[in-house]
Amino acid sequence: EQLIMSDVEVEEPVIASEEEEEFVAVGGATEVKLFGKWAFDDIEIRDISLVDYIACKGDHATYLPHTAGRYQKKRFRKASCPIVERLACTLMRKGRNSGKKLMAVRIVQHTLEIIHLLTDQNPVQVVVDAIINSGPREDSTRVGGAGVVRRQAVDMSPFRRVNYALYLLATGAREASFRNLKTMAECLAEELVNAARGSSNSYAIKKKDEIERVSKSNR
């Protein structure tokens, strides 16, 4: 009995010190990774005009797409909202989903995992590319007075391009998963991967091409 007691006494402090070391290592990790997995350092925004409006570098790198920031208080403040969080927020549409941000975050987490399996790339990069590819560059507005209405083609601002791209991607995924066995995460992953490739299988790319085609005819 005495032997056993002494063994236990020797082992315990060793375990404690290991745990402490591990804890210190985690605390000292300076690099911020989304969901503790996806790095933001190597993200490349390949469109100069959108660099200011796609927030994924430096201060905008977060562990979770849930910062509880007050981004609607002022015009253009949402430009500083992390881009993955904005994607999560666009998923909370159609009354039954409004306000369920934890659900949206969970969907985004699964989506990123699926994208990584499909492409072997950093999924955050795929999301950024999808947003760059699916924002229309030209739109048409209604110009007219006294009952004569005609469409006039106008350039789209970079900020609106990002906003519209997020809207189109989320809408495409929602429509694909509605009354379907596929989960929302699978549909969103497929939508993002297709959009990042510029493939016309993507709802967002199809819509973007349609908008640009209409505005071209209204120049």
mmCIF file with all atom_site columns, C-alpha atoms in Angstrom:
data_model
loop_
_atom_site.group_PDB
_atom_site.id
_atom_site.type_symbol
_atom_site.label_atom_id
_atom_site.label_alt_id
_atom_site.label_comp_id
_atom_site.label_asym_id
_atom_site.label_entity_id
_atom_site.label_seq_id
_atom_site.pdbx_PDB_ins_code
_atom_site.Cartn_x
_atom_site.Cartn_y
_atom_site.Cartn_z
_atom_site.occupancy
_atom_site.B_iso_or_equiv
_atom_site.pdbx_formal_charge
_atom_site.auth_seq_id
_atom_site.auth_comp_id
_atom_site.auth_asym_id
_atom_site.auth_atom_id
_atom_site.pdbx_PDB_model_num
ATOM 1   C CA . GLU A 1 1   ? 0.000   0.000  0.000   1.00 0.00 ? 1   GLU A CA 1
ATOM 2   C CA . GLN A 1 2   ? 2.760   2.390  0.880   1.00 0.00 ? 2   GLN A CA 1
ATOM 3   C CA . LEU A 1 3   ? 4.397   1.846  -2.502  1.00 0.00 ? 3   LEU A CA 1
ATOM 4   C CA . ILE A 1 4   ? 1.218   2.683  -4.361  1.00 0.00 ? 4   ILE A CA 1
ATOM 5   C CA . MET A 1 5   ? 0.776   5.856  -2.336  1.00 0.00 ? 5   MET A CA 1
ATOM 6   C CA . SER A 1 6   ? 4.291   7.006  -3.140  1.00 0.00 ? 6   SER A CA 1
ATOM 7   C CA . ASP A 1 7   ? 3.737   6.358  -6.879  1.00 0.00 ? 7   ASP A CA 1
ATOM 8   C CA . VAL A 1 8   ? 0.658   8.532  -6.896  1.00 0.00 ? 8   VAL A CA 1
ATOM 9   C CA . GLU A 1 9   ? 2.435   11.289 -5.039  1.00 0.00 ? 9   GLU A CA 1
ATOM 10  C CA . VAL A 1 10  ? 5.278   11.316 -7.572  1.00 0.00 ? 10  VAL A CA 1
ATOM 11  C CA . GLU A 1 11  ? 2.985   11.384 -10.616 1.00 0.00 ? 11  GLU A CA 1
ATOM 12  C CA . GLU A 1 12  ? 0.630   14.193 -9.647  1.00 0.00 ? 12  GLU A CA 1
ATOM 13  C CA . PRO A 1 13  ? 2.915   17.246 -9.819  1.00 0.00 ? 13  PRO A CA 1
ATOM 14  C CA . VAL A 1 14  ? 4.178   16.142 -13.268 1.00 0.00 ? 14  VAL A CA 1
ATOM 15  C CA . ILE A 1 15  ? 0.642   16.218 -14.701 1.00 0.00 ? 15  ILE A CA 1
ATOM 16  C CA . ALA A 1 16  ? -0.006  19.649 -13.215 1.00 0.00 ? 16  ALA A CA 1
ATOM 17  C CA . SER A 1 17  ? 3.131   21.138 -14.779 1.00 0.00 ? 17  SER A CA 1
ATOM 18  C CA . GLU A 1 18  ? 2.240   19.693 -18.213 1.00 0.00 ? 18  GLU A CA 1
ATOM 19  C CA . GLU A 1 19  ? -1.195  21.298 -18.075 1.00 0.00 ? 19  GLU A CA 1
ATOM 20  C CA . GLU A 1 20  ? 0.320   24.638 -17.138 1.00 0.00 ? 20  GLU A CA 1
ATOM 21  C CA . GLU A 1 21  ? 2.778   24.502 -20.033 1.00 0.00 ? 21  GLU A CA 1
ATOM 22  C CA . GLU A 1 22  ? -0.005  23.716 -22.469 1.00 0.00 ? 22  GLU A CA 1
ATOM 23  C CA . PHE A 1 23  ? -2.084  26.601 -21.167 1.00 0.00 ? 23  PHE A CA 1
ATOM 24  C CA . VAL A 1 24  ? 0.814   29.026 -21.507 1.00 0.00 ? 24  VAL A CA 1
ATOM 25  C CA . ALA A 1 25  ? 1.399   27.918 -25.098 1.00 0.00 ? 25  ALA A CA 1
ATOM 26  C CA . VAL A 1 26  ? -2.236  28.557 -26.030 1.00 0.00 ? 26  VAL A CA 1
ATOM 27  C CA . GLY A 1 27  ? -2.233  31.942 -24.317 1.00 0.00 ? 27  GLY A CA 1
ATOM 28  C CA . GLY A 1 28  ? 0.940   32.945 -26.132 1.00 0.00 ? 28  GLY A CA 1
ATOM 29  C CA . ALA A 1 29  ? -0.461  32.192 -29.588 1.00 0.00 ? 29  ALA A CA 1
ATOM 30  C CA . THR A 1 30  ? -0.487  35.617 -31.244 1.00 0.00 ? 30  THR A CA 1
ATOM 31  C CA . GLU A 1 31  ? -1.937  34.614 -34.603 1.00 0.00 ? 31  GLU A CA 1
ATOM 32  C CA . VAL A 1 32  ? -5.706  34.965 -34.762 1.00 0.00 ? 32  VAL A CA 1
ATOM 33  C CA . LYS A 1 33  ? -7.369  32.120 -36.629 1.00 0.00 ? 33  LYS A CA 1
ATOM 34  C CA . LEU A 1 34  ? -11.040 31.874 -37.540 1.00 0.00 ? 34  LEU A CA 1
ATOM 35  C CA . PHE A 1 35  ? -12.620 29.063 -35.489 1.00 0.00 ? 35  PHE A CA 1
ATOM 36  C CA . GLY A 1 36  ? -9.054  28.394 -34.285 1.00 0.00 ? 36  GLY A CA 1
ATOM 37  C CA . LYS A 1 37  ? -8.268  26.908 -37.694 1.00 0.00 ? 37  LYS A CA 1
ATOM 38  C CA . TRP A 1 38  ? -8.189  29.247 -40.666 1.00 0.00 ? 38  TRP A CA 1
ATOM 39  C CA . ALA A 1 39  ? -5.435  31.857 -40.850 1.00 0.00 ? 39  ALA A CA 1
ATOM 40  C CA . PHE A 1 40  ? -6.044  35.385 -42.132 1.00 0.00 ? 40  PHE A CA 1
ATOM 41  C CA . ASP A 1 41  ? -2.409  36.269 -42.869 1.00 0.00 ? 41  ASP A CA 1
ATOM 42  C CA . ASP A 1 42  ? -2.193  34.839 -46.376 1.00 0.00 ? 42  ASP A CA 1
ATOM 43  C CA . ILE A 1 43  ? -5.564  36.161 -47.564 1.00 0.00 ? 43  ILE A CA 1
ATOM 44  C CA . GLU A 1 44  ? -5.198  38.043 -50.828 1.00 0.00 ? 44  GLU A CA 1
ATOM 45  C CA . ILE A 1 45  ? -7.821  40.504 -52.113 1.00 0.00 ? 45  ILE A CA 1
ATOM 46  C CA . ARG A 1 46  ? -7.264  40.407 -55.847 1.00 0.00 ? 46  ARG A CA 1
ATOM 47  C CA . ASP A 1 47  ? -9.370  43.453 -56.659 1.00 0.00 ? 47  ASP A CA 1
ATOM 48  C CA . ILE A 1 48  ? -7.796  46.768 -55.642 1.00 0.00 ? 48  ILE A CA 1
ATOM 49  C CA . SER A 1 49  ? -11.126 48.599 -55.472 1.00 0.00 ? 49  SER A CA 1
ATOM 50  C CA . LEU A 1 50  ? -12.533 46.214 -52.847 1.00 0.00 ? 50  LEU A CA 1
ATOM 51  C CA . VAL A 1 51  ? -9.559  46.177 -50.473 1.00 0.00 ? 51  VAL A CA 1
ATOM 52  C CA . ASP A 1 52  ? -11.122 48.807 -48.183 1.00 0.00 ? 52  ASP A CA 1
ATOM 53  C CA . TYR A 1 53  ? -14.487 47.063 -48.060 1.00 0.00 ? 53  TYR A CA 1
ATOM 54  C CA . ILE A 1 54  ? -13.551 43.422 -47.478 1.00 0.00 ? 54  ILE A CA 1
ATOM 55  C CA . ALA A 1 55  ? -12.403 43.358 -43.853 1.00 0.00 ? 55  ALA A CA 1
ATOM 56  C CA . CYS A 1 56  ? -10.267 40.294 -43.175 1.00 0.00 ? 56  CYS A CA 1
ATOM 57  C CA . LYS A 1 57  ? -6.829  41.607 -42.255 1.00 0.00 ? 57  LYS A CA 1
ATOM 58  C CA . GLY A 1 58  ? -5.188  42.947 -39.112 1.00 0.00 ? 58  GLY A CA 1
ATOM 59  C CA . ASP A 1 59  ? -7.740  44.218 -36.602 1.00 0.00 ? 59  ASP A CA 1
ATOM 60  C CA . HIS A 1 60  ? -10.559 42.537 -38.497 1.00 0.00 ? 60  HIS A CA 1
ATOM 61  C CA . ALA A 1 61  ? -9.201  39.035 -37.965 1.00 0.00 ? 61  ALA A CA 1
ATOM 62  C CA . THR A 1 62  ? -11.410 37.315 -35.385 1.00 0.00 ? 62  THR A CA 1
ATOM 63  C CA . TYR A 1 63  ? -11.737 33.890 -33.791 1.00 0.00 ? 63  TYR A CA 1
ATOM 64  C CA . LEU A 1 64  ? -15.518 33.868 -34.285 1.00 0.00 ? 64  LEU A CA 1
ATOM 65  C CA . PRO A 1 65  ? -17.771 35.651 -36.786 1.00 0.00 ? 65  PRO A CA 1
ATOM 66  C CA . HIS A 1 66  ? -19.710 37.080 -33.834 1.00 0.00 ? 66  HIS A CA 1
ATOM 67  C CA . THR A 1 67  ? -18.294 40.375 -32.547 1.00 0.00 ? 67  THR A CA 1
ATOM 68  C CA . ALA A 1 68  ? -21.580 41.939 -31.367 1.00 0.00 ? 68  ALA A CA 1
ATOM 69  C CA . GLY A 1 69  ? -20.430 45.239 -32.861 1.00 0.00 ? 69  GLY A CA 1
ATOM 70  C CA . ARG A 1 70  ? -22.806 48.128 -33.576 1.00 0.00 ? 70  ARG A CA 1
ATOM 71  C CA . TYR A 1 71  ? -22.184 48.291 -37.286 1.00 0.00 ? 71  TYR A CA 1
ATOM 72  C CA . GLN A 1 72  ? -25.514 49.849 -38.296 1.00 0.00 ? 72  GLN A CA 1
ATOM 73  C CA . LYS A 1 73  ? -25.174 53.011 -36.231 1.00 0.00 ? 73  LYS A CA 1
ATOM 74  C CA . LYS A 1 74  ? -23.446 54.994 -38.918 1.00 0.00 ? 74  LYS A CA 1
ATOM 75  C CA . ARG A 1 75  ? -23.116 54.943 -42.674 1.00 0.00 ? 75  ARG A CA 1
ATOM 76  C CA . PHE A 1 76  ? -20.174 52.836 -43.931 1.00 0.00 ? 76  PHE A CA 1
ATOM 77  C CA . ARG A 1 77  ? -19.414 51.484 -40.469 1.00 0.00 ? 77  ARG A CA 1
ATOM 78  C CA . LYS A 1 78  ? -20.346 47.980 -41.582 1.00 0.00 ? 78  LYS A CA 1
ATOM 79  C CA . ALA A 1 79  ? -17.361 48.112 -43.952 1.00 0.00 ? 79  ALA A CA 1
ATOM 80  C CA . SER A 1 80  ? -15.224 47.399 -40.879 1.00 0.00 ? 80  SER A CA 1
ATOM 81  C CA . CYS A 1 81  ? -17.296 44.363 -39.895 1.00 0.00 ? 81  CYS A CA 1
ATOM 82  C CA . PRO A 1 82  ? -15.285 41.149 -40.495 1.00 0.00 ? 82  PRO A CA 1
ATOM 83  C CA . ILE A 1 83  ? -16.330 39.766 -43.884 1.00 0.00 ? 83  ILE A CA 1
ATOM 84  C CA . VAL A 1 84  ? -17.140 36.276 -42.574 1.00 0.00 ? 84  VAL A CA 1
ATOM 85  C CA . GLU A 1 85  ? -19.392 37.818 -39.940 1.00 0.00 ? 85  GLU A CA 1
ATOM 86  C CA . ARG A 1 86  ? -21.214 39.766 -42.645 1.00 0.00 ? 86  ARG A CA 1
ATOM 87  C CA . LEU A 1 87  ? -21.763 36.490 -44.485 1.00 0.00 ? 87  LEU A CA 1
ATOM 88  C CA . ALA A 1 88  ? -23.217 34.978 -41.298 1.00 0.00 ? 88  ALA A CA 1
ATOM 89  C CA . CYS A 1 89  ? -25.529 37.969 -40.875 1.00 0.00 ? 89  CYS A CA 1
ATOM 90  C CA . THR A 1 90  ? -26.853 37.689 -44.431 1.00 0.00 ? 90  THR A CA 1
ATOM 91  C CA . LEU A 1 91  ? -27.921 34.114 -43.673 1.00 0.00 ? 91  LEU A CA 1
ATOM 92  C CA . MET A 1 92  ? -30.372 35.340 -41.021 1.00 0.00 ? 92  MET A CA 1
ATOM 93  C CA . ARG A 1 93  ? -33.023 36.335 -43.549 1.00 0.00 ? 93  ARG A CA 1
ATOM 94  C CA . LYS A 1 94  ? -36.658 35.304 -43.954 1.00 0.00 ? 94  LYS A CA 1
ATOM 95  C CA . GLY A 1 95  ? -38.540 35.871 -40.681 1.00 0.00 ? 95  GLY A CA 1
ATOM 96  C CA . ARG A 1 96  ? -38.097 32.431 -39.167 1.00 0.00 ? 96  ARG A CA 1
ATOM 97  C CA . ASN A 1 97  ? -34.318 32.803 -39.146 1.00 0.00 ? 97  ASN A CA 1
ATOM 98  C CA . SER A 1 98  ? -34.067 36.397 -37.974 1.00 0.00 ? 98  SER A CA 1
ATOM 99  C CA . GLY A 1 99  ? -31.906 36.902 -34.921 1.00 0.00 ? 99  GLY A CA 1
ATOM 100 C CA . LYS A 1 100 ? -30.555 33.342 -34.892 1.00 0.00 ? 100 LYS A CA 1
ATOM 101 C CA . LYS A 1 101 ? -26.954 34.334 -35.188 1.00 0.00 ? 101 LYS A CA 1
ATOM 102 C CA . LEU A 1 102 ? -25.530 31.295 -33.394 1.00 0.00 ? 102 LEU A CA 1
ATOM 103 C CA . MET A 1 103 ? -27.252 29.128 -35.991 1.00 0.00 ? 103 MET A CA 1
ATOM 104 C CA . ALA A 1 104 ? -25.769 31.265 -38.765 1.00 0.00 ? 104 ALA A CA 1
ATOM 105 C CA . VAL A 1 105 ? -22.289 31.029 -37.210 1.00 0.00 ? 105 VAL A CA 1
ATOM 106 C CA . ARG A 1 106 ? -22.631 27.243 -36.963 1.00 0.00 ? 106 ARG A CA 1
ATOM 107 C CA . ILE A 1 107 ? -23.652 27.076 -40.648 1.00 0.00 ? 107 ILE A CA 1
ATOM 108 C CA . VAL A 1 108 ? -20.648 29.211 -41.630 1.00 0.00 ? 108 VAL A CA 1
ATOM 109 C CA . GLN A 1 109 ? -18.326 26.977 -39.592 1.00 0.00 ? 109 GLN A CA 1
ATOM 110 C CA . HIS A 1 110 ? -19.573 23.834 -41.354 1.00 0.00 ? 110 HIS A CA 1
ATOM 111 C CA . THR A 1 111 ? -19.438 25.627 -44.703 1.00 0.00 ? 111 THR A CA 1
ATOM 112 C CA . LEU A 1 112 ? -15.756 26.498 -44.262 1.00 0.00 ? 112 LEU A CA 1
ATOM 113 C CA . GLU A 1 113 ? -14.948 22.882 -43.370 1.00 0.00 ? 113 GLU A CA 1
ATOM 114 C CA . ILE A 1 114 ? -16.743 21.644 -46.512 1.00 0.00 ? 114 ILE A CA 1
ATOM 115 C CA . ILE A 1 115 ? -15.002 24.240 -48.712 1.00 0.00 ? 115 ILE A CA 1
ATOM 116 C CA . HIS A 1 116 ? -11.632 23.097 -47.346 1.00 0.00 ? 116 HIS A CA 1
ATOM 117 C CA . LEU A 1 117 ? -12.481 19.480 -48.204 1.00 0.00 ? 117 LEU A CA 1
ATOM 118 C CA . LEU A 1 118 ? -13.635 20.441 -51.712 1.00 0.00 ? 118 LEU A CA 1
ATOM 119 C CA . THR A 1 119 ? -10.760 22.749 -52.660 1.00 0.00 ? 119 THR A CA 1
ATOM 120 C CA . ASP A 1 120 ? -7.848  22.119 -50.236 1.00 0.00 ? 120 ASP A CA 1
ATOM 121 C CA . GLN A 1 121 ? -7.470  25.899 -49.982 1.00 0.00 ? 121 GLN A CA 1
ATOM 122 C CA . ASN A 1 122 ? -7.929  28.296 -47.099 1.00 0.00 ? 122 ASN A CA 1
ATOM 123 C CA . PRO A 1 123 ? -11.746 28.619 -47.116 1.00 0.00 ? 123 PRO A CA 1
ATOM 124 C CA . VAL A 1 124 ? -11.572 32.295 -46.113 1.00 0.00 ? 124 VAL A CA 1
ATOM 125 C CA . GLN A 1 125 ? -9.716  32.951 -49.373 1.00 0.00 ? 125 GLN A CA 1
ATOM 126 C CA . VAL A 1 126 ? -12.463 31.129 -51.291 1.00 0.00 ? 126 VAL A CA 1
ATOM 127 C CA . VAL A 1 127 ? -15.110 33.316 -49.600 1.00 0.00 ? 127 VAL A CA 1
ATOM 128 C CA . VAL A 1 128 ? -13.189 36.484 -50.511 1.00 0.00 ? 128 VAL A CA 1
ATOM 129 C CA . ASP A 1 129 ? -12.781 35.369 -54.137 1.00 0.00 ? 129 ASP A CA 1
ATOM 130 C CA . ALA A 1 130 ? -16.471 34.485 -54.354 1.00 0.00 ? 130 ALA A CA 1
ATOM 131 C CA . ILE A 1 131 ? -17.430 37.968 -53.125 1.00 0.00 ? 131 ILE A CA 1
ATOM 132 C CA . ILE A 1 132 ? -15.059 39.635 -55.580 1.00 0.00 ? 132 ILE A CA 1
ATOM 133 C CA . ASN A 1 133 ? -16.464 37.596 -58.489 1.00 0.00 ? 133 ASN A CA 1
ATOM 134 C CA . SER A 1 134 ? -20.153 37.922 -57.723 1.00 0.00 ? 134 SER A CA 1
ATOM 135 C CA . GLY A 1 135 ? -20.559 41.665 -57.199 1.00 0.00 ? 135 GLY A CA 1
ATOM 136 C CA . PRO A 1 136 ? -22.045 43.338 -60.307 1.00 0.00 ? 136 PRO A CA 1
ATOM 137 C CA . ARG A 1 137 ? -19.874 46.158 -61.665 1.00 0.00 ? 137 ARG A CA 1
ATOM 138 C CA . GLU A 1 138 ? -22.675 47.978 -63.465 1.00 0.00 ? 138 GLU A CA 1
ATOM 139 C CA . ASP A 1 139 ? -26.388 48.356 -62.796 1.00 0.00 ? 139 ASP A CA 1
ATOM 140 C CA . SER A 1 140 ? -29.292 50.260 -64.261 1.00 0.00 ? 140 SER A CA 1
ATOM 141 C CA . THR A 1 141 ? -31.356 52.847 -62.461 1.00 0.00 ? 141 THR A CA 1
ATOM 142 C CA . ARG A 1 142 ? -34.686 54.435 -63.341 1.00 0.00 ? 142 ARG A CA 1
ATOM 143 C CA . VAL A 1 143 ? -34.404 57.909 -64.768 1.00 0.00 ? 143 VAL A CA 1
ATOM 144 C CA . GLY A 1 144 ? -37.518 59.746 -65.825 1.00 0.00 ? 144 GLY A CA 1
ATOM 145 C CA . GLY A 1 145 ? -39.912 62.589 -65.316 1.00 0.00 ? 145 GLY A CA 1
ATOM 146 C CA . ALA A 1 146 ? -43.560 63.156 -66.155 1.00 0.00 ? 146 ALA A CA 1
ATOM 147 C CA . GLY A 1 147 ? -44.454 59.513 -66.717 1.00 0.00 ? 147 GLY A CA 1
ATOM 148 C CA . VAL A 1 148 ? -41.620 58.760 -69.119 1.00 0.00 ? 148 VAL A CA 1
ATOM 149 C CA . VAL A 1 149 ? -39.450 56.158 -67.395 1.00 0.00 ? 149 VAL A CA 1
ATOM 150 C CA . ARG A 1 150 ? -36.256 54.887 -68.954 1.00 0.00 ? 150 ARG A CA 1
ATOM 151 C CA . ARG A 1 151 ? -33.381 52.894 -67.526 1.00 0.00 ? 151 ARG A CA 1
ATOM 152 C CA . GLN A 1 152 ? -29.946 54.434 -67.361 1.00 0.00 ? 152 GLN A CA 1
ATOM 153 C CA . ALA A 1 153 ? -26.779 52.377 -66.829 1.00 0.00 ? 153 ALA A CA 1
ATOM 154 C CA . VAL A 1 154 ? -24.668 53.444 -63.856 1.00 0.00 ? 154 VAL A CA 1
ATOM 155 C CA . ASP A 1 155 ? -21.420 52.197 -62.322 1.00 0.00 ? 155 ASP A CA 1
ATOM 156 C CA . MET A 1 156 ? -21.720 50.399 -59.022 1.00 0.00 ? 156 MET A CA 1
ATOM 157 C CA . SER A 1 157 ? -19.684 51.611 -56.050 1.00 0.00 ? 157 SER A CA 1
ATOM 158 C CA . PRO A 1 158 ? -17.238 49.104 -54.578 1.00 0.00 ? 158 PRO A CA 1
ATOM 159 C CA . PHE A 1 159 ? -19.122 49.016 -51.267 1.00 0.00 ? 159 PHE A CA 1
ATOM 160 C CA . ARG A 1 160 ? -22.411 48.212 -52.974 1.00 0.00 ? 160 ARG A CA 1
ATOM 161 C CA . ARG A 1 161 ? -20.633 45.513 -54.983 1.00 0.00 ? 161 ARG A CA 1
ATOM 162 C CA . VAL A 1 162 ? -19.603 43.777 -51.752 1.00 0.00 ? 162 VAL A CA 1
ATOM 163 C CA . ASN A 1 163 ? -23.071 44.183 -50.216 1.00 0.00 ? 163 ASN A CA 1
ATOM 164 C CA . TYR A 1 164 ? -24.821 42.900 -53.333 1.00 0.00 ? 164 TYR A CA 1
ATOM 165 C CA . ALA A 1 165 ? -22.426 39.972 -53.681 1.00 0.00 ? 165 ALA A CA 1
ATOM 166 C CA . LEU A 1 166 ? -23.142 38.865 -50.096 1.00 0.00 ? 166 LEU A CA 1
ATOM 167 C CA . TYR A 1 167 ? -26.871 39.171 -50.744 1.00 0.00 ? 167 TYR A CA 1
ATOM 168 C CA . LEU A 1 168 ? -26.703 37.133 -53.965 1.00 0.00 ? 168 LEU A CA 1
ATOM 169 C CA . LEU A 1 169 ? -24.534 34.377 -52.448 1.00 0.00 ? 169 LEU A CA 1
ATOM 170 C CA . ALA A 1 170 ? -26.809 33.968 -49.426 1.00 0.00 ? 170 ALA A CA 1
ATOM 171 C CA . THR A 1 171 ? -29.972 34.042 -51.546 1.00 0.00 ? 171 THR A CA 1
ATOM 172 C CA . GLY A 1 172 ? -28.575 31.433 -53.936 1.00 0.00 ? 172 GLY A CA 1
ATOM 173 C CA . ALA A 1 173 ? -27.659 29.110 -51.077 1.00 0.00 ? 173 ALA A CA 1
ATOM 174 C CA . ARG A 1 174 ? -31.038 29.615 -49.394 1.00 0.00 ? 174 ARG A CA 1
ATOM 175 C CA . GLU A 1 175 ? -32.978 28.818 -52.563 1.00 0.00 ? 175 GLU A CA 1
ATOM 176 C CA . ALA A 1 176 ? -30.816 25.769 -53.264 1.00 0.00 ? 176 ALA A CA 1
ATOM 177 C CA . SER A 1 177 ? -31.336 24.285 -49.801 1.00 0.00 ? 177 SER A CA 1
ATOM 178 C CA . PHE A 1 178 ? -35.072 25.050 -49.572 1.00 0.00 ? 178 PHE A CA 1
ATOM 179 C CA . ARG A 1 179 ? -37.202 21.852 -49.809 1.00 0.00 ? 179 ARG A CA 1
ATOM 180 C CA . ASN A 1 180 ? -34.046 19.881 -50.407 1.00 0.00 ? 180 ASN A CA 1
ATOM 181 C CA . LEU A 1 181 ? -32.167 17.137 -48.597 1.00 0.00 ? 181 LEU A CA 1
ATOM 182 C CA . LYS A 1 182 ? -28.945 19.136 -48.820 1.00 0.00 ? 182 LYS A CA 1
ATOM 183 C CA . THR A 1 183 ? -28.089 21.122 -45.736 1.00 0.00 ? 183 THR A CA 1
ATOM 184 C CA . MET A 1 184 ? -27.684 24.889 -45.827 1.00 0.00 ? 184 MET A CA 1
ATOM 185 C CA . ALA A 1 185 ? -23.944 24.505 -45.196 1.00 0.00 ? 185 ALA A CA 1
ATOM 186 C CA . GLU A 1 186 ? -23.507 22.189 -48.191 1.00 0.00 ? 186 GLU A CA 1
ATOM 187 C CA . CYS A 1 187 ? -25.444 24.524 -50.480 1.00 0.00 ? 187 CYS A CA 1
ATOM 188 C CA . LEU A 1 188 ? -23.551 27.595 -49.278 1.00 0.00 ? 188 LEU A CA 1
ATOM 189 C CA . ALA A 1 189 ? -20.216 25.813 -49.730 1.00 0.00 ? 189 ALA A CA 1
ATOM 190 C CA . GLU A 1 190 ? -21.133 24.793 -53.276 1.00 0.00 ? 190 GLU A CA 1
ATOM 191 C CA . GLU A 1 191 ? -22.337 28.317 -54.083 1.00 0.00 ? 191 GLU A CA 1
ATOM 192 C CA . LEU A 1 192 ? -19.130 29.899 -52.746 1.00 0.00 ? 192 LEU A CA 1
ATOM 193 C CA . VAL A 1 193 ? -16.825 27.436 -54.519 1.00 0.00 ? 193 VAL A CA 1
ATOM 194 C CA . ASN A 1 194 ? -18.627 27.909 -57.860 1.00 0.00 ? 194 ASN A CA 1
ATOM 195 C CA . ALA A 1 195 ? -18.644 31.690 -57.451 1.00 0.00 ? 195 ALA A CA 1
ATOM 196 C CA . ALA A 1 196 ? -14.944 31.726 -56.566 1.00 0.00 ? 196 ALA A CA 1
ATOM 197 C CA . ARG A 1 197 ? -14.234 29.800 -59.778 1.00 0.00 ? 197 ARG A CA 1
ATOM 198 C CA . GLY A 1 198 ? -16.484 32.155 -61.746 1.00 0.00 ? 198 GLY A CA 1
ATOM 199 C CA . SER A 1 199 ? -18.620 29.205 -62.814 1.00 0.00 ? 199 SER A CA 1
ATOM 200 C CA . SER A 1 200 ? -22.113 29.949 -64.109 1.00 0.00 ? 200 SER A CA 1
ATOM 201 C CA . ASN A 1 201 ? -23.488 27.100 -61.973 1.00 0.00 ? 201 ASN A CA 1
ATOM 202 C CA . SER A 1 202 ? -23.503 29.679 -59.213 1.00 0.00 ? 202 SER A CA 1
ATOM 203 C CA . TYR A 1 203 ? -26.744 31.624 -58.660 1.00 0.00 ? 203 TYR A CA 1
ATOM 204 C CA . ALA A 1 204 ? -24.758 34.755 -57.752 1.00 0.00 ? 204 ALA A CA 1
ATOM 205 C CA . ILE A 1 205 ? -22.671 34.667 -60.946 1.00 0.00 ? 205 ILE A CA 1
ATOM 206 C CA . LYS A 1 206 ? -25.777 34.103 -63.086 1.00 0.00 ? 206 LYS A CA 1
ATOM 207 C CA . LYS A 1 207 ? -27.546 37.065 -61.479 1.00 0.00 ? 207 LYS A CA 1
ATOM 208 C CA . LYS A 1 208 ? -24.474 39.256 -61.779 1.00 0.00 ? 208 LYS A CA 1
ATOM 209 C CA . ASP A 1 209 ? -24.149 38.475 -65.490 1.00 0.00 ? 209 ASP A CA 1
ATOM 210 C CA . GLU A 1 210 ? -27.849 39.179 -65.991 1.00 0.00 ? 210 GLU A CA 1
ATOM 211 C CA . ILE A 1 211 ? -27.655 42.561 -64.209 1.00 0.00 ? 211 ILE A CA 1
ATOM 212 C CA . GLU A 1 212 ? -24.588 43.558 -66.216 1.00 0.00 ? 212 GLU A CA 1
ATOM 213 C CA . ARG A 1 213 ? -26.184 42.424 -69.473 1.00 0.00 ? 213 ARG A CA 1
ATOM 214 C CA . VAL A 1 214 ? -29.335 44.496 -68.815 1.00 0.00 ? 214 VAL A CA 1
ATOM 215 C CA . SER A 1 215 ? -27.339 47.578 -67.893 1.00 0.00 ? 215 SER A CA 1
ATOM 216 C CA . LYS A 1 216 ? -25.142 47.183 -70.975 1.00 0.00 ? 216 LYS A CA 1
ATOM 217 C CA . SER A 1 217 ? -28.241 47.399 -73.163 1.00 0.00 ? 217 SER A CA 1
ATOM 218 C CA . ASN A 1 218 ? -29.357 50.546 -71.296 1.00 0.00 ? 218 ASN A CA 1
ATOM 219 C CA . ARG A 1 219 ? -26.176 52.555 -71.717 1.00 0.00 ? 219 ARG A CA 1
#
